PDB file of N, CA and C in Angstrom:
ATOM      1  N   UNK A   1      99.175  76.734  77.840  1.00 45.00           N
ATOM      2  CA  UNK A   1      98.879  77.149  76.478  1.00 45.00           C
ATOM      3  C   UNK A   1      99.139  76.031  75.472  1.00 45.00           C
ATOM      4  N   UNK A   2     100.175  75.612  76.104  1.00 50.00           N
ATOM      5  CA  UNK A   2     100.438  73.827  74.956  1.00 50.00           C
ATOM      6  C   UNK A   2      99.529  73.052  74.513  1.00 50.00           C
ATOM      7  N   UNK A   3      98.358  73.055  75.845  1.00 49.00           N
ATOM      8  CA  UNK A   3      97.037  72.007  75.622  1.00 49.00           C
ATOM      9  C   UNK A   3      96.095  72.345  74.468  1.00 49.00           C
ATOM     10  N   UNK A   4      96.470  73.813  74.200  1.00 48.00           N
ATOM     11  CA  UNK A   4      95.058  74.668  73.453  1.00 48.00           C
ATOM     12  C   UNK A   4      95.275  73.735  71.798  1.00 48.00           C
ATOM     13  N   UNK A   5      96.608  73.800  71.488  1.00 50.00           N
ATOM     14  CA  UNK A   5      96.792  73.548  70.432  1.00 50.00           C
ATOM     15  C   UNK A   5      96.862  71.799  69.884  1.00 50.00           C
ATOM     16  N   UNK A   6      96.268  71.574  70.864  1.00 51.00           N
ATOM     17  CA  UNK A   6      95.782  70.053  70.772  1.00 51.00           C
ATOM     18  C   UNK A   6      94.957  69.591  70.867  1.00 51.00           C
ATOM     19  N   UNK A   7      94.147  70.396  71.570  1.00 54.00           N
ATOM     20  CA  UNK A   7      92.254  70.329  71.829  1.00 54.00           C
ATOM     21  C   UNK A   7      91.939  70.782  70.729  1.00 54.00           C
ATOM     22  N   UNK A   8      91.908  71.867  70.582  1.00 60.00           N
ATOM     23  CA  UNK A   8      91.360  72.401  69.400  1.00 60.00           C
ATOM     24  C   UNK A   8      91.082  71.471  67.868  1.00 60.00           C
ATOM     25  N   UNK A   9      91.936  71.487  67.607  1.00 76.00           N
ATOM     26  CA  UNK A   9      91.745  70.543  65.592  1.00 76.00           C
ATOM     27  C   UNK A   9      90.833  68.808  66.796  1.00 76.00           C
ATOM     28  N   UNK A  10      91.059  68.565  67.690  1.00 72.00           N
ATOM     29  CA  UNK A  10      90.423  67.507  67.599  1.00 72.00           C
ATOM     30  C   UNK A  10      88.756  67.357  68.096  1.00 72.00           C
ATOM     31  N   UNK A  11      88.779  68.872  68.252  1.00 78.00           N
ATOM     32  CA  UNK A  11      87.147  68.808  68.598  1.00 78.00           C
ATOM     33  C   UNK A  11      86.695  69.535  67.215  1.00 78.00           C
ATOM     34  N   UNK A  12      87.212  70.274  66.497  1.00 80.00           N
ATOM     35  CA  UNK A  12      87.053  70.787  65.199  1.00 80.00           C
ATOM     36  C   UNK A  12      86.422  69.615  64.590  1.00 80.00           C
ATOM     37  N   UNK A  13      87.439  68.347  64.171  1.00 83.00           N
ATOM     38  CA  UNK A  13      87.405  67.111  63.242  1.00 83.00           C
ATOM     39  C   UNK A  13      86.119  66.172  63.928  1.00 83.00           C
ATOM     40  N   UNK A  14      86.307  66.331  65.264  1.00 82.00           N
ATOM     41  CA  UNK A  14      85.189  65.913  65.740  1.00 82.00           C
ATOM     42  C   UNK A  14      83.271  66.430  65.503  1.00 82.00           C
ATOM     43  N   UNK A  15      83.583  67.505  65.505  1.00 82.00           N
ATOM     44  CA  UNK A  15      82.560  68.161  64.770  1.00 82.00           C
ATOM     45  C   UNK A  15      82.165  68.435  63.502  1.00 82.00           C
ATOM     46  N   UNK A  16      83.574  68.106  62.256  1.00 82.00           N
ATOM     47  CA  UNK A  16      83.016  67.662  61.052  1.00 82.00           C
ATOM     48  C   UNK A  16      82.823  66.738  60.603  1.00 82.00           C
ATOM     49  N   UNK A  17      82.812  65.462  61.731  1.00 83.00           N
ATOM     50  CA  UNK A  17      82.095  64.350  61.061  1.00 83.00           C
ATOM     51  C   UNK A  17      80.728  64.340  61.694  1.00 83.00           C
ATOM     52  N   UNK A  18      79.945  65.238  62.534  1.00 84.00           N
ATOM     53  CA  UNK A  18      78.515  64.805  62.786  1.00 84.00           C
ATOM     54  C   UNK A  18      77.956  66.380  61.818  1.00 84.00           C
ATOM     55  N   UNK A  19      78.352  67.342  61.671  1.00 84.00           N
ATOM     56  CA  UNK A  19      77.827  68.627  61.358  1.00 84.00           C
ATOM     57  C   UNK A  19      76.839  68.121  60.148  1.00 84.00           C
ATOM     58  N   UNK A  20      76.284  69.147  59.673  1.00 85.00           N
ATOM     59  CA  UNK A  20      75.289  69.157  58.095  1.00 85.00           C
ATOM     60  C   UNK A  20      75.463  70.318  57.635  1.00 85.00           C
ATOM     61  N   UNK A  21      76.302  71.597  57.975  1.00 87.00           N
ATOM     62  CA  UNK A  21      76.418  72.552  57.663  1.00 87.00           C
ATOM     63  C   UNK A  21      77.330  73.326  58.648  1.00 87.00           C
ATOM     64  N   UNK A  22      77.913  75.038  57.977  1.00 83.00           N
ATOM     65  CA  UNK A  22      78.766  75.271  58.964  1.00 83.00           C
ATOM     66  C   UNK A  22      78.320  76.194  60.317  1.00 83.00           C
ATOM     67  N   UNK A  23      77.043  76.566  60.514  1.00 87.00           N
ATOM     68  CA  UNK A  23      76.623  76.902  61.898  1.00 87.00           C
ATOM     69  C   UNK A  23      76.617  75.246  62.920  1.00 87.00           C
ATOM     70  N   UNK A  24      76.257  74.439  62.221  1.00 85.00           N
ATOM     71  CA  UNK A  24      76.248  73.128  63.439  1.00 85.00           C
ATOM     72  C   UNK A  24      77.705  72.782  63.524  1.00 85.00           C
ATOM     73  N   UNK A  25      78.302  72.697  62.368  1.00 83.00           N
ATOM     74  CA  UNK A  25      79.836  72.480  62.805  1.00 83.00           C
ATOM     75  C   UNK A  25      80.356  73.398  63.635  1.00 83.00           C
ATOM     76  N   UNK A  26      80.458  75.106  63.940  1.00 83.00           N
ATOM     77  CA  UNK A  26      80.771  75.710  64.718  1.00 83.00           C
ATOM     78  C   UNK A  26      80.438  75.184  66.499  1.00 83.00           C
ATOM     79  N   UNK A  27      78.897  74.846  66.568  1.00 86.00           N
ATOM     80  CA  UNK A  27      78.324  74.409  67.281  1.00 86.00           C
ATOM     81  C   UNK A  27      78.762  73.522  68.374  1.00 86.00           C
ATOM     82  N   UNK A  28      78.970  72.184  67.383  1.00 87.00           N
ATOM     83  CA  UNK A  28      79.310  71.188  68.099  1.00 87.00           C
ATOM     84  C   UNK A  28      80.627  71.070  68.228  1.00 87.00           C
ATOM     85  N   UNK A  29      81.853  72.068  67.725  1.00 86.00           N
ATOM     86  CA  UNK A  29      82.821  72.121  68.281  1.00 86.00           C
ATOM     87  C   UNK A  29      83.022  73.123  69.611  1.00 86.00           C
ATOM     88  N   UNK A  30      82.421  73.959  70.110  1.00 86.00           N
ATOM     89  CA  UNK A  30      82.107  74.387  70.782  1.00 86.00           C
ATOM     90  C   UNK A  30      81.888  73.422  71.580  1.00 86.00           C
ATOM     91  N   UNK A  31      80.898  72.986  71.495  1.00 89.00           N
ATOM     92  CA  UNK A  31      79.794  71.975  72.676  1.00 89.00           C
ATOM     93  C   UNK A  31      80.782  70.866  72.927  1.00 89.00           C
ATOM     94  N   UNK A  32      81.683  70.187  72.019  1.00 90.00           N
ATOM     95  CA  UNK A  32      82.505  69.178  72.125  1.00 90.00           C
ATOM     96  C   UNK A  32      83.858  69.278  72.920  1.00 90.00           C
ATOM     97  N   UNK A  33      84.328  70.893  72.779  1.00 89.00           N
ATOM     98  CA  UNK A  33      85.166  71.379  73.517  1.00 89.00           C
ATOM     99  C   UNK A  33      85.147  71.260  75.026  1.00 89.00           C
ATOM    100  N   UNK A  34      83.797  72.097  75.612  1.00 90.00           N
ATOM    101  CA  UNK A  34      83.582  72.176  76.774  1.00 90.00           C
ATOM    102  C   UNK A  34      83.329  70.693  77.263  1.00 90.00           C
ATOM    103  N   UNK A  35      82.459  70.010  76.874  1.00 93.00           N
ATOM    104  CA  UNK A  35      82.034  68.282  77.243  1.00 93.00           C
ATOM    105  C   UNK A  35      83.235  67.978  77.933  1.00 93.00           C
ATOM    106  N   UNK A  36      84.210  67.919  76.825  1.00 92.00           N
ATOM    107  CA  UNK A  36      85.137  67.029  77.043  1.00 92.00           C
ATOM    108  C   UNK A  36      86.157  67.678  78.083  1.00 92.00           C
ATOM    109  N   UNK A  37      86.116  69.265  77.903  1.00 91.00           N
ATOM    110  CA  UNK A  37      87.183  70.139  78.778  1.00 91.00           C
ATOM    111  C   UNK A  37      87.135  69.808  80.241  1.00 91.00           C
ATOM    112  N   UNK A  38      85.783  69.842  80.698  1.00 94.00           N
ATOM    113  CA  UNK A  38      85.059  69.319  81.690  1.00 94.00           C
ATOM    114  C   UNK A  38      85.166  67.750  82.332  1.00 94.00           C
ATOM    115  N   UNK A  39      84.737  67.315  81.451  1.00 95.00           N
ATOM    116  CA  UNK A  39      84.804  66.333  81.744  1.00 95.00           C
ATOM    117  C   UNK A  39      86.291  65.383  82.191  1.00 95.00           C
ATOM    118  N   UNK A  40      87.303  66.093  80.891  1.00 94.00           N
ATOM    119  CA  UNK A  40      88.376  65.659  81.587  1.00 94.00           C
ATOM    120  C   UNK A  40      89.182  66.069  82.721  1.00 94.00           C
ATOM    121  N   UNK A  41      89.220  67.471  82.825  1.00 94.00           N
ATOM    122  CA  UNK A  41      89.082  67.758  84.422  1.00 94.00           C
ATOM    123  C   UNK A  41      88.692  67.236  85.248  1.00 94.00           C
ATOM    124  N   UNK A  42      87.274  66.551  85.971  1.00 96.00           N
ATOM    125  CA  UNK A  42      87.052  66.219  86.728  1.00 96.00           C
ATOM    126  C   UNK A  42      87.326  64.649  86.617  1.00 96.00           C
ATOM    127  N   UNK A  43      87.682  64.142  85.691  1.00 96.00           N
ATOM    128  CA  UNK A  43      88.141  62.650  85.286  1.00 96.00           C
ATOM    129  C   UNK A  43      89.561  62.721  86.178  1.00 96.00           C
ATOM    130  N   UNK A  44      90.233  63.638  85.753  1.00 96.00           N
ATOM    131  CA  UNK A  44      91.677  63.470  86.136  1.00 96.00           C
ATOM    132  C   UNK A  44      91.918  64.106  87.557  1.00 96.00           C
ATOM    133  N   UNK A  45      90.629  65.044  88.441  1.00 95.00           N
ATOM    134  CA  UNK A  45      90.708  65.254  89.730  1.00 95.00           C
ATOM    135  C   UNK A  45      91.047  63.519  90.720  1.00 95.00           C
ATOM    136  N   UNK A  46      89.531  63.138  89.824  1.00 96.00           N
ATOM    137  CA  UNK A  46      89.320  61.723  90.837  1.00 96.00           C
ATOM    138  C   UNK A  46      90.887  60.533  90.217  1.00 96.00           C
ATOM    139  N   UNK A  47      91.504  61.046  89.065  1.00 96.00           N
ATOM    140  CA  UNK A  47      92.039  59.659  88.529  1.00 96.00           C
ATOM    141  C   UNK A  47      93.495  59.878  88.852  1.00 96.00           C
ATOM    142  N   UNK A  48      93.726  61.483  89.559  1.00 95.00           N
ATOM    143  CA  UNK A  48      95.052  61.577  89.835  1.00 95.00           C
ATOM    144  C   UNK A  48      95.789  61.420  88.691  1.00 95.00           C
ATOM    145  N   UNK A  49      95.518  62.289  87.075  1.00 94.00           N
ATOM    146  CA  UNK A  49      96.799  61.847  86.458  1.00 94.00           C
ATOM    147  C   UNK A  49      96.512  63.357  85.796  1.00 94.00           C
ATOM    148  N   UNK A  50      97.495  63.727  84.853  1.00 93.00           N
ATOM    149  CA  UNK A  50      97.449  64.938  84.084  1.00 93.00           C
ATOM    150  C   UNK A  50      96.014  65.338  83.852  1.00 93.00           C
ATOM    151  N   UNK A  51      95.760  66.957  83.717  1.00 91.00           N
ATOM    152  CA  UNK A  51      94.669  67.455  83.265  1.00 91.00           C
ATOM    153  C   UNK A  51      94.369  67.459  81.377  1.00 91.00           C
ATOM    154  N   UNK A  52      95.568  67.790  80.935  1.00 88.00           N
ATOM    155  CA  UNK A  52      95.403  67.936  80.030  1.00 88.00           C
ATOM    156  C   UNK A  52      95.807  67.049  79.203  1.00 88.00           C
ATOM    157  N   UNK A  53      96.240  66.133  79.577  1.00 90.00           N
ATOM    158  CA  UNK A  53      96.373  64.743  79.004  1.00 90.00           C
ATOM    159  C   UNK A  53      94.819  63.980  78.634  1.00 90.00           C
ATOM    160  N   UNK A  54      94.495  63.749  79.583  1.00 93.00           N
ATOM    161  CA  UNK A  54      92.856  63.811  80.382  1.00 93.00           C
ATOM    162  C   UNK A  54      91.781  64.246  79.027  1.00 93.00           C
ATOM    163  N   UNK A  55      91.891  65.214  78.980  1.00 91.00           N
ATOM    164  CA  UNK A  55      91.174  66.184  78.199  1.00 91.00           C
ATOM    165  C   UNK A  55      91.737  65.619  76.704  1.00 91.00           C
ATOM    166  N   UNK A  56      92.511  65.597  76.386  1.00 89.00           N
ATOM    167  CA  UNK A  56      93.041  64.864  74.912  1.00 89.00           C
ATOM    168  C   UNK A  56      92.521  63.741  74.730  1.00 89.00           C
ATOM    169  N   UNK A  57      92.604  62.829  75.831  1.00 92.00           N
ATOM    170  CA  UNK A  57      92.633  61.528  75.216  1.00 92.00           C
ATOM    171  C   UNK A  57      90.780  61.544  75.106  1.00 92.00           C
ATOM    172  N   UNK A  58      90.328  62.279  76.197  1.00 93.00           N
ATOM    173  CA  UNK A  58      88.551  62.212  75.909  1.00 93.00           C
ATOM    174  C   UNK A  58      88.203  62.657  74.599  1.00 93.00           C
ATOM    175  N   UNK A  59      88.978  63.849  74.138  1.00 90.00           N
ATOM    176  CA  UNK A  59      88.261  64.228  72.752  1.00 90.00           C
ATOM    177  C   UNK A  59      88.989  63.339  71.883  1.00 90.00           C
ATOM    178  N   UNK A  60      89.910  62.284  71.818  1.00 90.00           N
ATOM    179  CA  UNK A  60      90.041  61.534  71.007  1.00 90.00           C
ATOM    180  C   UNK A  60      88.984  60.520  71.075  1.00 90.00           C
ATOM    181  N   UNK A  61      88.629  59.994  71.940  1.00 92.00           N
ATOM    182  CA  UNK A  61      87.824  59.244  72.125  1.00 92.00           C
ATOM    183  C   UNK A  61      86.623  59.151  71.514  1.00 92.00           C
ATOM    184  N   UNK A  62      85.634  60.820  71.813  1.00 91.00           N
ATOM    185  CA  UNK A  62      84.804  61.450  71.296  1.00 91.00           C
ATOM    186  C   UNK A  62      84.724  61.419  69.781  1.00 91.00           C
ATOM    187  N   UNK A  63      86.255  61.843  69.198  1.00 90.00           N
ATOM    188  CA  UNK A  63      86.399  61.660  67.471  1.00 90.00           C
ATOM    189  C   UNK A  63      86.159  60.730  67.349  1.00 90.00           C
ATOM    190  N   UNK A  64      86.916  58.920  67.564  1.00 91.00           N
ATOM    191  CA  UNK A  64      86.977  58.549  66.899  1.00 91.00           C
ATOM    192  C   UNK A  64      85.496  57.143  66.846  1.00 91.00           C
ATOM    193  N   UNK A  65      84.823  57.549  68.209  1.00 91.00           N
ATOM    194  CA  UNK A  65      83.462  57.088  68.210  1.00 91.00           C
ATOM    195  C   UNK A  65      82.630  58.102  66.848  1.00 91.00           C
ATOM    196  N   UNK A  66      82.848  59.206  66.597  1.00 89.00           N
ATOM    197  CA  UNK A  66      82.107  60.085  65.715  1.00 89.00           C
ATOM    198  C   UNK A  66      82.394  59.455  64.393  1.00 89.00           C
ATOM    199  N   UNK A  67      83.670  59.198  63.859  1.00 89.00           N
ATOM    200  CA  UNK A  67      84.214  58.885  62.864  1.00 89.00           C
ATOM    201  C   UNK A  67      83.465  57.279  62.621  1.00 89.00           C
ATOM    202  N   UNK A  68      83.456  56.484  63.307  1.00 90.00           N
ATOM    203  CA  UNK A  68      83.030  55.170  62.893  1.00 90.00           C
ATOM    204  C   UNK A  68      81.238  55.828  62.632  1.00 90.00           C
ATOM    205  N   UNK A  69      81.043  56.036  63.260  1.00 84.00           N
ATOM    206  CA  UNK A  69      79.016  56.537  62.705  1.00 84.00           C
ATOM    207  C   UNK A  69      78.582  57.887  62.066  1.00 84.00           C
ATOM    208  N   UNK A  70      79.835  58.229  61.241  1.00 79.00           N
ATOM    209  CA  UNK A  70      79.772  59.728  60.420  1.00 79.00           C
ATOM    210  C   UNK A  70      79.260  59.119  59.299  1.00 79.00           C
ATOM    211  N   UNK A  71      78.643  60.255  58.421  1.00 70.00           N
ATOM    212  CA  UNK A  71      77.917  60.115  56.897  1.00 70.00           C
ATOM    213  C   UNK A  71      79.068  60.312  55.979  1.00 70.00           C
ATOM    214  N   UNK A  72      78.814  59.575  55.096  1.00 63.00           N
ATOM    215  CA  UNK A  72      79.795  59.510  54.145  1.00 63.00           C
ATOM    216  C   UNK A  72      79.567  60.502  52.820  1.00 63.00           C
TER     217      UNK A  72
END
């Protein structure tokens, strides 16, 4: 339950720097959630290290690629 509260605001923030409104922001935090939920799971099957570590550091990743090419 620890992980929830750390994923969450960073796929949120992640999704208000690409959104144009608040159905796409809902959207792509959603969509950004799972990507990355996924993805870091099976990152950290093959990489042998925490799951949910895994999963953090991808949606940081995800933000802060969003943040350098967000609209101002």
């Amino acid at each position: 339950h620890r992980i929830l509260r750390f994923r969450f605001p960073w796929a949120a923030a992640t999704a208000r720097n690409i959104s144009k409104n608040s159905r796409s922001y809902l959207g792509f935090s959603v969509l950004t959630s799972l990507i990355c939920g996924v993805g870091g799971l099976i990152t950290s099957f093959y990489t042998d290290t925490s799951a949910g570590a895994t999963i953090v550091m991808a949606l940081a990743v995800v933000f802060f690629v969003t943040y350098l090419f967000r609209k101002k």
